[in-house]
Coordinates of C-alpha atoms and ligand atoms in Angstrom, one line a residue:
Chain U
X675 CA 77.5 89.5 93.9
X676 CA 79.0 88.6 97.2
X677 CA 82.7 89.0 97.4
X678 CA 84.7 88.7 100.4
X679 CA 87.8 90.7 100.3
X680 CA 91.2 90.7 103.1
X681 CA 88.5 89.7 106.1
X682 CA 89.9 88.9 109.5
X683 CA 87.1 88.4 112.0
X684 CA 88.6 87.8 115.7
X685 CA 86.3 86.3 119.0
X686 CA 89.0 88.6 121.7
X687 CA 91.8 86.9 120.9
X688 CA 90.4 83.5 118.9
X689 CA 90.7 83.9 114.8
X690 CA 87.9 83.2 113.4
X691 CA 88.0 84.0 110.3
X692 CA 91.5 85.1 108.6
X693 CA 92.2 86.6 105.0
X694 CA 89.3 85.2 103.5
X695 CA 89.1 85.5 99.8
X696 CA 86.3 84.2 97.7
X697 CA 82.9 85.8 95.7
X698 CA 80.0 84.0 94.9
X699 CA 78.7 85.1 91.3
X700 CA 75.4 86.5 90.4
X701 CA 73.0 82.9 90.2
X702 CA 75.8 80.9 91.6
X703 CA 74.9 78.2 94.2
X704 CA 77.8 78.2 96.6
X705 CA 77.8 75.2 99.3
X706 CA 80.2 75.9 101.9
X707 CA 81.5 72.7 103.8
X708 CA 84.2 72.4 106.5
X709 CA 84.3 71.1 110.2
X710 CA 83.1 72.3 113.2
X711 CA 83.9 75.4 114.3
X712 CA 86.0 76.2 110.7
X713 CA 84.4 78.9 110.9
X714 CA 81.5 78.8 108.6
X715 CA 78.6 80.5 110.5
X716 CA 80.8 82.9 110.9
X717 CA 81.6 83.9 107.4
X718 CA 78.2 83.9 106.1
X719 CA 76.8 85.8 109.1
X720 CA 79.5 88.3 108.2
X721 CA 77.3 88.8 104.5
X722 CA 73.9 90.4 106.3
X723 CA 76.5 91.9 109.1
X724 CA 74.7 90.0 112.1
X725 CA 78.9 89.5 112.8
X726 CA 81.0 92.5 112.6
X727 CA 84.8 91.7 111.3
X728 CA 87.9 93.7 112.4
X729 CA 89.0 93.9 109.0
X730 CA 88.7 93.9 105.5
X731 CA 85.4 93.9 103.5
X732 CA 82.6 92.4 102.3
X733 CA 80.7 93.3 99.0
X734 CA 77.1 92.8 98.0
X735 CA 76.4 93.8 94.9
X736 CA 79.4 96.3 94.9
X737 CA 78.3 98.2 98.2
X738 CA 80.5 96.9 101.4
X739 CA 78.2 95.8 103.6
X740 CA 80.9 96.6 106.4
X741 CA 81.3 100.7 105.8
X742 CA 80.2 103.1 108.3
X743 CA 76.4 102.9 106.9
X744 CA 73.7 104.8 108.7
X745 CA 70.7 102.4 110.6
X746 CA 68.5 102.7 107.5
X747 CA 70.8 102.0 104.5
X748 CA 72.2 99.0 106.4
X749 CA 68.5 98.3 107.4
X750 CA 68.0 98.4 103.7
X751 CA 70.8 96.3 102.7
X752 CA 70.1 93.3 105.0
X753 CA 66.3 93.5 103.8
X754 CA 67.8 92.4 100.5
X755 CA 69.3 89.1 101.8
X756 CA 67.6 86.4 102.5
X757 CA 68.8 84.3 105.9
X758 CA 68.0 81.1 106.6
X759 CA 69.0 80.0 110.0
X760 CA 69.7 76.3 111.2
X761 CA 67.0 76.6 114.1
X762 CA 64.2 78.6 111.7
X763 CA 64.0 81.2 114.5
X764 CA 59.7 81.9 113.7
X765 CA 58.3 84.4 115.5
X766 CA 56.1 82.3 117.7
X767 CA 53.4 84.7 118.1
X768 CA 52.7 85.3 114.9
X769 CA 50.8 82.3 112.6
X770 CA 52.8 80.9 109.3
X771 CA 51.2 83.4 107.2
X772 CA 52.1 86.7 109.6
X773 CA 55.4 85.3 109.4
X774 CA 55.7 85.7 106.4
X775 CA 53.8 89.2 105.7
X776 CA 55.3 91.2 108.2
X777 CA 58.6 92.0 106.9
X778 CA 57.0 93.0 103.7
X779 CA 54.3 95.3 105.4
X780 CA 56.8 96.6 108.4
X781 CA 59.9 96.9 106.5
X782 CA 58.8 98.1 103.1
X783 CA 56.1 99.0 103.8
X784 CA 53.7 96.8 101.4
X785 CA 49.9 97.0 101.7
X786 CA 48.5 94.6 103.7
X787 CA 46.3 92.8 101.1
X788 CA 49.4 92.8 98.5
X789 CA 51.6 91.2 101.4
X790 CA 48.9 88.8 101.7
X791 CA 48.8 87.2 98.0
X792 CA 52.5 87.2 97.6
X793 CA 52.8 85.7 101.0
X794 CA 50.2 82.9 100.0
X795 CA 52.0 82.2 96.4
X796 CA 55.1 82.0 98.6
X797 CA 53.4 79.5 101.0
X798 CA 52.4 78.0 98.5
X799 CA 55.7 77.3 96.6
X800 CA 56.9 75.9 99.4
X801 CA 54.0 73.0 99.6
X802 CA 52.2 74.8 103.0
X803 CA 49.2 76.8 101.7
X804 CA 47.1 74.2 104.0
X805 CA 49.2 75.4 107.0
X806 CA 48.7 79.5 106.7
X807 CA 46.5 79.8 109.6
X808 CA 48.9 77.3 112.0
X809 CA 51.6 79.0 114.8
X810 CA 55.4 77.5 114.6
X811 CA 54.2 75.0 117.4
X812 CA 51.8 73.6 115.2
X813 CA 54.1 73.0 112.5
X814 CA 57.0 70.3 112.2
X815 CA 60.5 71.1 111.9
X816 CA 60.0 70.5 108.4
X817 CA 57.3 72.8 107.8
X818 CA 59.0 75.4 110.1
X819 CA 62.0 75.8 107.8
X820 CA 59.9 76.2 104.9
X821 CA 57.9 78.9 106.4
X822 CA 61.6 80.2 107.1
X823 CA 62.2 80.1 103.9
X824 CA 58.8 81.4 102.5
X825 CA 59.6 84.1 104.8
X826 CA 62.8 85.5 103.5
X827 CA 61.8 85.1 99.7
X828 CA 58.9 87.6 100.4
X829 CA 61.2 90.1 100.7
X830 CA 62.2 89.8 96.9
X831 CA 66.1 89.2 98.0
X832 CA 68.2 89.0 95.2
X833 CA 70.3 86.3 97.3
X834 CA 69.5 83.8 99.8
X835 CA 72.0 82.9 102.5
X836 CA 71.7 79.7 104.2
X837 CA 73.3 78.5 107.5
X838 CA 72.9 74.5 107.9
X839 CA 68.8 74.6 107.4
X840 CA 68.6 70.8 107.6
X841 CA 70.9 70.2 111.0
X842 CA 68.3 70.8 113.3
X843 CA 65.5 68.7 111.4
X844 CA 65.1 64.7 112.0
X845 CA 66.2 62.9 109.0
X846 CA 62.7 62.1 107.1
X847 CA 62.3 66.1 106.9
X848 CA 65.3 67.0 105.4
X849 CA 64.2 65.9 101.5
X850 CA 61.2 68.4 101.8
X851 CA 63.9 71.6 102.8
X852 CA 66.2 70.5 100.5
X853 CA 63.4 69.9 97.7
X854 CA 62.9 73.6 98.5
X855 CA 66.0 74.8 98.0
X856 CA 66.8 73.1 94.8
X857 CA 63.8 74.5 93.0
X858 CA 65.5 78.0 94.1
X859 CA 68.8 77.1 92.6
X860 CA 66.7 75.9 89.3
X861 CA 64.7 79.4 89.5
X862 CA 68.6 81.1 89.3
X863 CA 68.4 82.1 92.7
X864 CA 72.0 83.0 94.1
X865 CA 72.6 80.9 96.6
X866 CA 75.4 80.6 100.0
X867 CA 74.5 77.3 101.6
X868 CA 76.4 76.1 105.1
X869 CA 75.3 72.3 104.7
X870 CA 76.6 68.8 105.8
X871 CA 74.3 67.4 102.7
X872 CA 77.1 66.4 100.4
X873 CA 74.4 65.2 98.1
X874 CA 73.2 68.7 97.6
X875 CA 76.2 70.4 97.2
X876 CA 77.5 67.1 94.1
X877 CA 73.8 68.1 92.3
X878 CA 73.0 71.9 93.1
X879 CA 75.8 73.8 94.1
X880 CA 78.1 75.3 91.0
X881 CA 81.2 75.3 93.5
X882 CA 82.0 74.1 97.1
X883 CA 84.2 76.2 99.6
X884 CA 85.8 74.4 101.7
X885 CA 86.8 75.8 105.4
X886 CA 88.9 75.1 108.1
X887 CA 90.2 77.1 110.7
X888 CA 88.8 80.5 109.6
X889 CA 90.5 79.9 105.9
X890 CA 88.6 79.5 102.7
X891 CA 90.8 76.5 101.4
X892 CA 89.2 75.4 98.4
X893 CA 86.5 77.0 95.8
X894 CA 86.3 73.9 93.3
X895 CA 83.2 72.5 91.4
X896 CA 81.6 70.2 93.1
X897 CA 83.1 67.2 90.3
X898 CA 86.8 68.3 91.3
X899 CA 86.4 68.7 95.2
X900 CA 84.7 65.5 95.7
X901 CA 86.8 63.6 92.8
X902 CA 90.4 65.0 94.0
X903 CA 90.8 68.0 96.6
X904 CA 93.9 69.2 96.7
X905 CA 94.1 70.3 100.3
X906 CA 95.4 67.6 103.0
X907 CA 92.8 68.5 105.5
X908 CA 89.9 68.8 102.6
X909 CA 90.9 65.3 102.1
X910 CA 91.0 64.4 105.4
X911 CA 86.9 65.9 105.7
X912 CA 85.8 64.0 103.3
X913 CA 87.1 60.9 104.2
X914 CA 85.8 61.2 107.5
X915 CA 82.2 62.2 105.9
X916 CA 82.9 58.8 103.9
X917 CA 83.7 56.2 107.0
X918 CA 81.0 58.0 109.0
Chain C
X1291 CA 33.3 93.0 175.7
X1292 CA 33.9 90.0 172.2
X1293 CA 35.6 91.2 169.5
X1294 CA 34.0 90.0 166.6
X1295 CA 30.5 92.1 167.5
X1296 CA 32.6 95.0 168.2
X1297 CA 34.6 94.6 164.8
X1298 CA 30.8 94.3 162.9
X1299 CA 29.8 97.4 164.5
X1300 CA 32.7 99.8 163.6
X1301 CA 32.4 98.6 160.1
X1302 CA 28.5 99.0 159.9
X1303 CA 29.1 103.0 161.0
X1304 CA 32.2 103.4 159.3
X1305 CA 31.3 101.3 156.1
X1306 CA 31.3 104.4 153.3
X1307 CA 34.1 106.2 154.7
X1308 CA 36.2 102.9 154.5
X1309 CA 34.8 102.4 150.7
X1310 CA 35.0 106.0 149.1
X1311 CA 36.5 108.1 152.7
X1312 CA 34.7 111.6 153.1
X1313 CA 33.4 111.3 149.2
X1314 CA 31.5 113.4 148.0
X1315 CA 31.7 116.1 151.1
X1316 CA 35.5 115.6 151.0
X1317 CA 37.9 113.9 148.4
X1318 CA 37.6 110.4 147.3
X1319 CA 39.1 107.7 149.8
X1320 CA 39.1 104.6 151.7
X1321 CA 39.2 101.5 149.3
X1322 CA 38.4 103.7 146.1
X1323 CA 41.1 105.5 146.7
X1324 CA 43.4 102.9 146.8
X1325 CA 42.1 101.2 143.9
X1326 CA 42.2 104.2 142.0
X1327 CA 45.9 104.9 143.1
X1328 CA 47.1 101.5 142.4
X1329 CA 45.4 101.3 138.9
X1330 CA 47.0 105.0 137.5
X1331 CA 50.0 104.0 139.2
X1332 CA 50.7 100.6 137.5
X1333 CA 48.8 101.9 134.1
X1334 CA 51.4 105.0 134.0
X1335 CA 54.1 103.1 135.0
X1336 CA 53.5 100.5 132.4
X1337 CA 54.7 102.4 129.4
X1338 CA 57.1 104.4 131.2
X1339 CA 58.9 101.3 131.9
X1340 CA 58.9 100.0 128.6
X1341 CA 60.2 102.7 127.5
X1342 CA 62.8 102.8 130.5
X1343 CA 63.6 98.7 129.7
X1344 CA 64.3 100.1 125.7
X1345 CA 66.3 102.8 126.8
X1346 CA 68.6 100.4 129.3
X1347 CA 69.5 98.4 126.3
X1348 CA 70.0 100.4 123.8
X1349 CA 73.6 101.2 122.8
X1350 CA 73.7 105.0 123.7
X1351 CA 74.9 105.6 127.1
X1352 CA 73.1 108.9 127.3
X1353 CA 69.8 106.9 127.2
X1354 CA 71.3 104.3 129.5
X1355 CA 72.8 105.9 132.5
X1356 CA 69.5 108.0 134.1
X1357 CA 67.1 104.8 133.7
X1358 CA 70.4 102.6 135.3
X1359 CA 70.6 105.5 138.1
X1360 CA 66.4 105.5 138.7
X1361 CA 66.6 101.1 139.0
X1362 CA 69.4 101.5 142.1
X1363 CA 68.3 104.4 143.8
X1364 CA 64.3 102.6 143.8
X1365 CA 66.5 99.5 144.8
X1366 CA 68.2 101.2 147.5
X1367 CA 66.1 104.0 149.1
X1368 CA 62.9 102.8 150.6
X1369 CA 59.9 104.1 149.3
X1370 CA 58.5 105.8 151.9
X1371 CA 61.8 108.3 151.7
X1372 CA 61.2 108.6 148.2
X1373 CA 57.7 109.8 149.1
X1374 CA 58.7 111.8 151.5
X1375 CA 61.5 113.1 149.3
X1376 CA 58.5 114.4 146.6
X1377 CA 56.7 115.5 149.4
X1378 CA 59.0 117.9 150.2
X1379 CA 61.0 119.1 147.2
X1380 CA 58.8 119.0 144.7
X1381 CA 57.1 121.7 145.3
X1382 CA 60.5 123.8 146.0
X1383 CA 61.2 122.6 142.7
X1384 CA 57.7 123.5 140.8
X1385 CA 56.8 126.7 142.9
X1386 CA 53.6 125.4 144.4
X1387 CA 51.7 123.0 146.5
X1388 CA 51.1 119.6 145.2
X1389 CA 47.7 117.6 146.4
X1390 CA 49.0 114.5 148.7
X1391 CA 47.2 112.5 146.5
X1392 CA 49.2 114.0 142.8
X1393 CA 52.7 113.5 144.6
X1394 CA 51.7 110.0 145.7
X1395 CA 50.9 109.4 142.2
X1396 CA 53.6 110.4 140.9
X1397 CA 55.9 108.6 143.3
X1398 CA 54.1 105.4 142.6
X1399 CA 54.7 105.5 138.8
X1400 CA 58.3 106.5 139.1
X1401 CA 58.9 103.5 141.6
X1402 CA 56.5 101.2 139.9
X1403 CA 58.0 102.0 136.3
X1404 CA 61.8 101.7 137.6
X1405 CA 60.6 98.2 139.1
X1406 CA 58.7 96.9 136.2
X1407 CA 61.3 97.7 133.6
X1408 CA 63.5 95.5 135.4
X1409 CA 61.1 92.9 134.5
X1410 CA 60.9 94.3 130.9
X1411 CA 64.5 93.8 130.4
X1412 CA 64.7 90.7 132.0
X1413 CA 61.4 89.3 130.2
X1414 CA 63.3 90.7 126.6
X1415 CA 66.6 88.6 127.8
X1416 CA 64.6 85.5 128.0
X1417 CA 63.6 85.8 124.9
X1418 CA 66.0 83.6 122.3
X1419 CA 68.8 85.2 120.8
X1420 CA 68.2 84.0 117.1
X1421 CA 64.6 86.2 117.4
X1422 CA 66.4 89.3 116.9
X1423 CA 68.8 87.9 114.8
X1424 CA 65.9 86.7 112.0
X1425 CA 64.2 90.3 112.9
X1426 CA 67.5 92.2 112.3
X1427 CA 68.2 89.9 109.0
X1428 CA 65.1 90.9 107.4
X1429 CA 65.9 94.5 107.6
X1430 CA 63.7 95.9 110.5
X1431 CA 65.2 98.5 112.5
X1432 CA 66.5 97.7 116.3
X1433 CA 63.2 99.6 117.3
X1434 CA 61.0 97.8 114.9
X1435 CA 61.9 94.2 116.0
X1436 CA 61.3 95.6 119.9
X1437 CA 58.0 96.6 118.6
X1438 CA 57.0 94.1 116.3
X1439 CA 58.8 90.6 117.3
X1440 CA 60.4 91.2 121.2
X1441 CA 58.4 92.8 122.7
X1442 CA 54.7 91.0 121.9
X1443 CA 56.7 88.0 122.9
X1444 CA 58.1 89.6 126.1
X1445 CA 55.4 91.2 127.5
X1446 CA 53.2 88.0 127.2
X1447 CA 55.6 86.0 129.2
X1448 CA 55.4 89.1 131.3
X1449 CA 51.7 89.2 132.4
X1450 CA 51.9 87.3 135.8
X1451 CA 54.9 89.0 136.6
X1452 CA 53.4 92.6 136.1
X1453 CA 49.9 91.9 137.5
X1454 CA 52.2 90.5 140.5
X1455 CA 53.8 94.0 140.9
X1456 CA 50.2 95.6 140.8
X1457 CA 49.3 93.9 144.0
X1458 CA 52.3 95.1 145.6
X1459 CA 51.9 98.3 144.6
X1460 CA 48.2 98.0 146.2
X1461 CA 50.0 97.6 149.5
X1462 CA 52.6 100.1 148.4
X1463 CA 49.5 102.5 148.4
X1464 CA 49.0 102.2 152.7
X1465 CA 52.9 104.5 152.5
X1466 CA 50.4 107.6 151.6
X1467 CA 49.2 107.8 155.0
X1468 CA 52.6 109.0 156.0
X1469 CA 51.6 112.1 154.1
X1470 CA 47.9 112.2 154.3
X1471 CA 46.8 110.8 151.3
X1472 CA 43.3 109.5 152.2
X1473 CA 43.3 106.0 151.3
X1474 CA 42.1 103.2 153.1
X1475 CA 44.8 103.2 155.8
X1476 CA 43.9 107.1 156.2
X1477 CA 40.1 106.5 156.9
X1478 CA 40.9 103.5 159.3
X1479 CA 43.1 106.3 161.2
X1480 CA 40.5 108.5 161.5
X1481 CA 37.8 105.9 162.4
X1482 CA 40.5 104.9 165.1
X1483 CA 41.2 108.6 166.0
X1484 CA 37.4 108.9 166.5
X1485 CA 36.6 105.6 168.2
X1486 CA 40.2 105.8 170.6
X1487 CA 39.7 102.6 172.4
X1488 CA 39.4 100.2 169.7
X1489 CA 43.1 100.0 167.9
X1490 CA 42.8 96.1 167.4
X1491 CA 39.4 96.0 166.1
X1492 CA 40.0 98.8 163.9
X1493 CA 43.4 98.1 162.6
X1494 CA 42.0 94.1 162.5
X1495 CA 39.2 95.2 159.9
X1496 CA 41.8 97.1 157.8
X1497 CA 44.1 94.1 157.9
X1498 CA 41.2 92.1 156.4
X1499 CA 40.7 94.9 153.9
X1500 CA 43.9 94.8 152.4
X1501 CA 43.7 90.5 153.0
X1502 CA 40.7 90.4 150.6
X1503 CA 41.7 93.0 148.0
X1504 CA 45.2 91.2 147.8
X1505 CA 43.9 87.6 147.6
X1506 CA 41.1 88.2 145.3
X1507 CA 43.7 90.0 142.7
X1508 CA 46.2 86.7 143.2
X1509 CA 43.5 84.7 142.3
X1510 CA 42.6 86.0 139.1
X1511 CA 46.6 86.3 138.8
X1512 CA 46.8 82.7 138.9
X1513 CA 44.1 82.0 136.8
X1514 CA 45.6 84.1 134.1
X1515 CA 48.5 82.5 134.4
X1516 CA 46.9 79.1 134.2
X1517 CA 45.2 80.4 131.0
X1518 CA 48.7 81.2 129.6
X1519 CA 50.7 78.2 130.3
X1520 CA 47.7 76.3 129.1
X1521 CA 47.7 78.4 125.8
X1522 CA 51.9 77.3 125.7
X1523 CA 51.3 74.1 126.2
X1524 CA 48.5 73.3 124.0
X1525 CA 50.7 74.7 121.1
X1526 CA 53.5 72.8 122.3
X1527 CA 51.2 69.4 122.3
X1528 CA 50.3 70.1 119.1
X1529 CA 53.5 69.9 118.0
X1530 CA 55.0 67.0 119.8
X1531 CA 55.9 65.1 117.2
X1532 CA 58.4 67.5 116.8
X1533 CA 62.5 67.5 117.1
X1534 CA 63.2 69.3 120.7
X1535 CA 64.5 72.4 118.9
X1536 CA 61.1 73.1 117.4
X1537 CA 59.4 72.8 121.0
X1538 CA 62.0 74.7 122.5
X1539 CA 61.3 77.7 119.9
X1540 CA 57.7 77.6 120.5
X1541 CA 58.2 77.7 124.3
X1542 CA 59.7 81.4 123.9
Ligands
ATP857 N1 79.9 84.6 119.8 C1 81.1 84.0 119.8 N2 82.0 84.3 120.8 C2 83.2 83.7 120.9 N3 83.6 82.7 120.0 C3 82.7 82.3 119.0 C4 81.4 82.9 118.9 N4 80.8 82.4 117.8 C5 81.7 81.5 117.3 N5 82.8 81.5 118.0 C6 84.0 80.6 117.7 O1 84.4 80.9 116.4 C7 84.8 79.7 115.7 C8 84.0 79.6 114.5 O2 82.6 79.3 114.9 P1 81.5 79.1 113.8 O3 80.2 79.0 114.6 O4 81.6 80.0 112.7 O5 81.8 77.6 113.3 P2 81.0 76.7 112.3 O6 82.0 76.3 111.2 O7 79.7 77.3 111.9 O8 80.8 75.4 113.2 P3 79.5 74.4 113.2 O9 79.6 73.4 112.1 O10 79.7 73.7 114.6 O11 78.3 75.2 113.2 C9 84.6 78.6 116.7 O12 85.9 78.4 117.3 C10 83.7 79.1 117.7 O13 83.9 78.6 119.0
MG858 MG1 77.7 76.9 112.3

């Protein structure tokens, strides 16, 4: 569903991202680990086109995302991703609910009252009904992500994409994101997740990629890249995770 | 001879013409006028220079280049050329005479709009970057996040600033005396025209004019802005229990 084919991605001269090759299959949970700067904001930023790369392409569901596309078909495409950014990135002025209903109204143009009850069942789903009326500042980190996330899923996206959505949350939130996410993964959502939660990726994630330097160096399941990885610096990650 | 009596007098036989000039046996001037000017101006200019701040960032240079020439020539040409500039080549350029008090107008809102999308842009760079990244990833157009998610949030942040340039642009106003526009600078020339001997009192009492127009606006400036910051930070309280990064978000 997404497939990444040949793609180079260069910052002037600094490569940061180089012949990566990897898909992620319709209702496949990918988590994608590595160190910083590997690389892996980057690549998945690359899916919904918020990076350009120099070369290559990128597939979702068959169409390359990086073709000369006019505004609106591109428009169109991104509206069918879901993105999940590390520091939720609310709009401020708008309460939870509005969050969540505007992309639905503005974009495709849904009518207000439908936008409404989806946007409450979404709200919902994610355990913050009781919030609807409250802005971003009234809401924890916690509860900020999971409007995030409520957010993107009202625009029906076939795939979510997810770039480290528990880094920027103090650790007793975390479990209520990740709670989140895993319900997705049970639903069948596809799934790309950046995350440091090694836990997650072991019990949701059908296969781990593992980057470093701008390379995709592994693509096991989770049982094989935590048991025995079979690159030097995959084993070197882990073991740092482990004596951390 | 004490100034202050002599100061109550010429404004107790000049007090209508200073308020509304030679209205309604002659056009509408003095304070009104003034008022008037600085109101259109700054409500025209508004939405020109919105328009003018989109147009500077977007990524056609065709849209770019005339807003980026009209920002450095208002820079660096002082208004009162400008003025005089309209003054005398628009009507070479339109055929026929313009009223002093249209090309003022008109020379206001171009300055004024140039100016204030300056603060547009600046006001939509403040803004975080990840806003129009989350806009952009749920599929709205580069127009539709400006209209729905930057710029609400922009121009908010802006409010101080702008209401700021409207009382400059009130003192901007006194520049149509160069050209006869009768404001209030006009009427205290004729009133001093009339009167001769009195320049200080007369020009004193205008001074004071301006004073209490210009203070009274910065008041209810501040007081606005009080309002806002106090509308930030309440939300901000609310949430202080909060990682930094969700405080910092909301402070946008
Ligand atoms: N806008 C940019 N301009 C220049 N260089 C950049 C830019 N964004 C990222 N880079 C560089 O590209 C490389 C990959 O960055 P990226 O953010 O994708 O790493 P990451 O794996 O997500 O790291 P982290 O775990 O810290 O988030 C890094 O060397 C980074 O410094
Ligand atoms: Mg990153």
């Amino acid at each position: 569903m997404i497939e990444f084919v040949a793609v180079h991605k260069f910052f002037g001269s600094l490569a940061a991202l180089t012949d990566v090759n990897a898909e992620v299959n319709r209702g496949e949970v990918v988590v994608v680990c590595g160190p910083s700067g590997s690389g892996k904001s980057t690549l998945i930023r690359t899916v919904n086109r918020l990076e350009e790369i120099q070369s290559g392409s990128v597939l979702f569901e068959g169409k390359d995302v990086h073709a000369k596309l006019g505004g609106t078909a591109l428009n169109r495409l991104r509206s069918r991703i879901g993105f999940v950014f590390q520091s939720f990135n609310l709009f401020p002025h708008l309460s939870a609910l509005d969050n969540v209903m505007l992309s639905p109204m503005k974009v495709n143009g849904v009518r207000r009252s439908d936008a409404r009850e989806t946007a409450l069942r979404l709200l919902d789903r994610v355990g913050l009904s009781a919030k609807a009326q409250n802005y971003p500042a009234q809401l924890s980190g916690g509860q900020q992500q999971r409007v995030a996330i409520a957010r993107a899923l009202a625009m029906e996206p076939p795939a979510m994409l997810f770039d480290e959505p528990t880094s920027a949350l103090d650790p007793e939130m975390v479990g209520e994101v990740l709670s989140v996410m895993r319900g997705l993964a049970r639903d069948g959502m596809t799934m790309m997740c950046v995350t440091h939660e090694m836990n997650f990726a072991r019990d949701v994630a059908d296969r781990v990629w593992f980057m470093d330097a701008g390379r995709v160096l592994e693509t096991g399941a989770p049982v094989d890249f935590f048991r025995s990885p079979q690159h030097p610096r995959a084993q070197r990650f882990l073991s740092d995770l482990h004596s951390r | 001879m004490s100034l202050l009596p002599s100061m109550i007098e010429i404004v107790r036989d000049n007090w209508l013409l200073l308020l509304v000039g030679q209205y309604p046996n002659g056009p509408l001037g003095g304070i009104a006028a003034t008022l008037i000017l600085s109101v259109l101006g700054i409500a025209l200019a508004f939405p020109l220079s919105v328009a003018m701040a989109l147009a500077s960032l977007s990524p056609w240079r065709a849209l770019r280049w005339p807003v980026m020439a009209m920002v450095y020539i208002t820079r660096g040409v002082p208004l009162l050329l400008i003025i005089l500039w309209v003054y005398f080549v628009l009507p070479l350029l339109i055929g026929h005479s313009v009223p002093a008090f249209a090309t003022m107008l008109v020379t206001l809102v171009g300055y004024e709009a140039a100016f204030l999308s300056e603060i547009v842009r600046a006001g939509i760079h403040a803004l975080p970057k990840g806003q129009m990244d989350a806009a952009r990833a749920l599929g709205h157009s580069r127009l539709g996040a400006m209209r729905y998610v930057i710029l609400p949030q922009a121009l908010f942040n802006m409010i101080p600033s702008i209401l700021s340039q409207f009382v400059s642009t009130v003192k901007e106003t006194t520049l149509g005396y160069i050209i006869n526009v009768p404001e209030l600078t006009f009427a205290a020339g004729q009133i001093n025209n009339r009167l001769l001997t009195k320049p200080f009192e007369v020009y004193f009492i205008l001074a004071i004019s301006y004073f209490i127009v210009c203070w009274t606006l910065t008041q209810a400036i501040n007081m606005v802005e009080r309002r806002i910051t106090a509308r930030r930070t309440a939300g901000v309280a609310a949430a202080s229990a909060l990682p930094a990064t969700a405080a910092s978000a909301s402070g946008a």
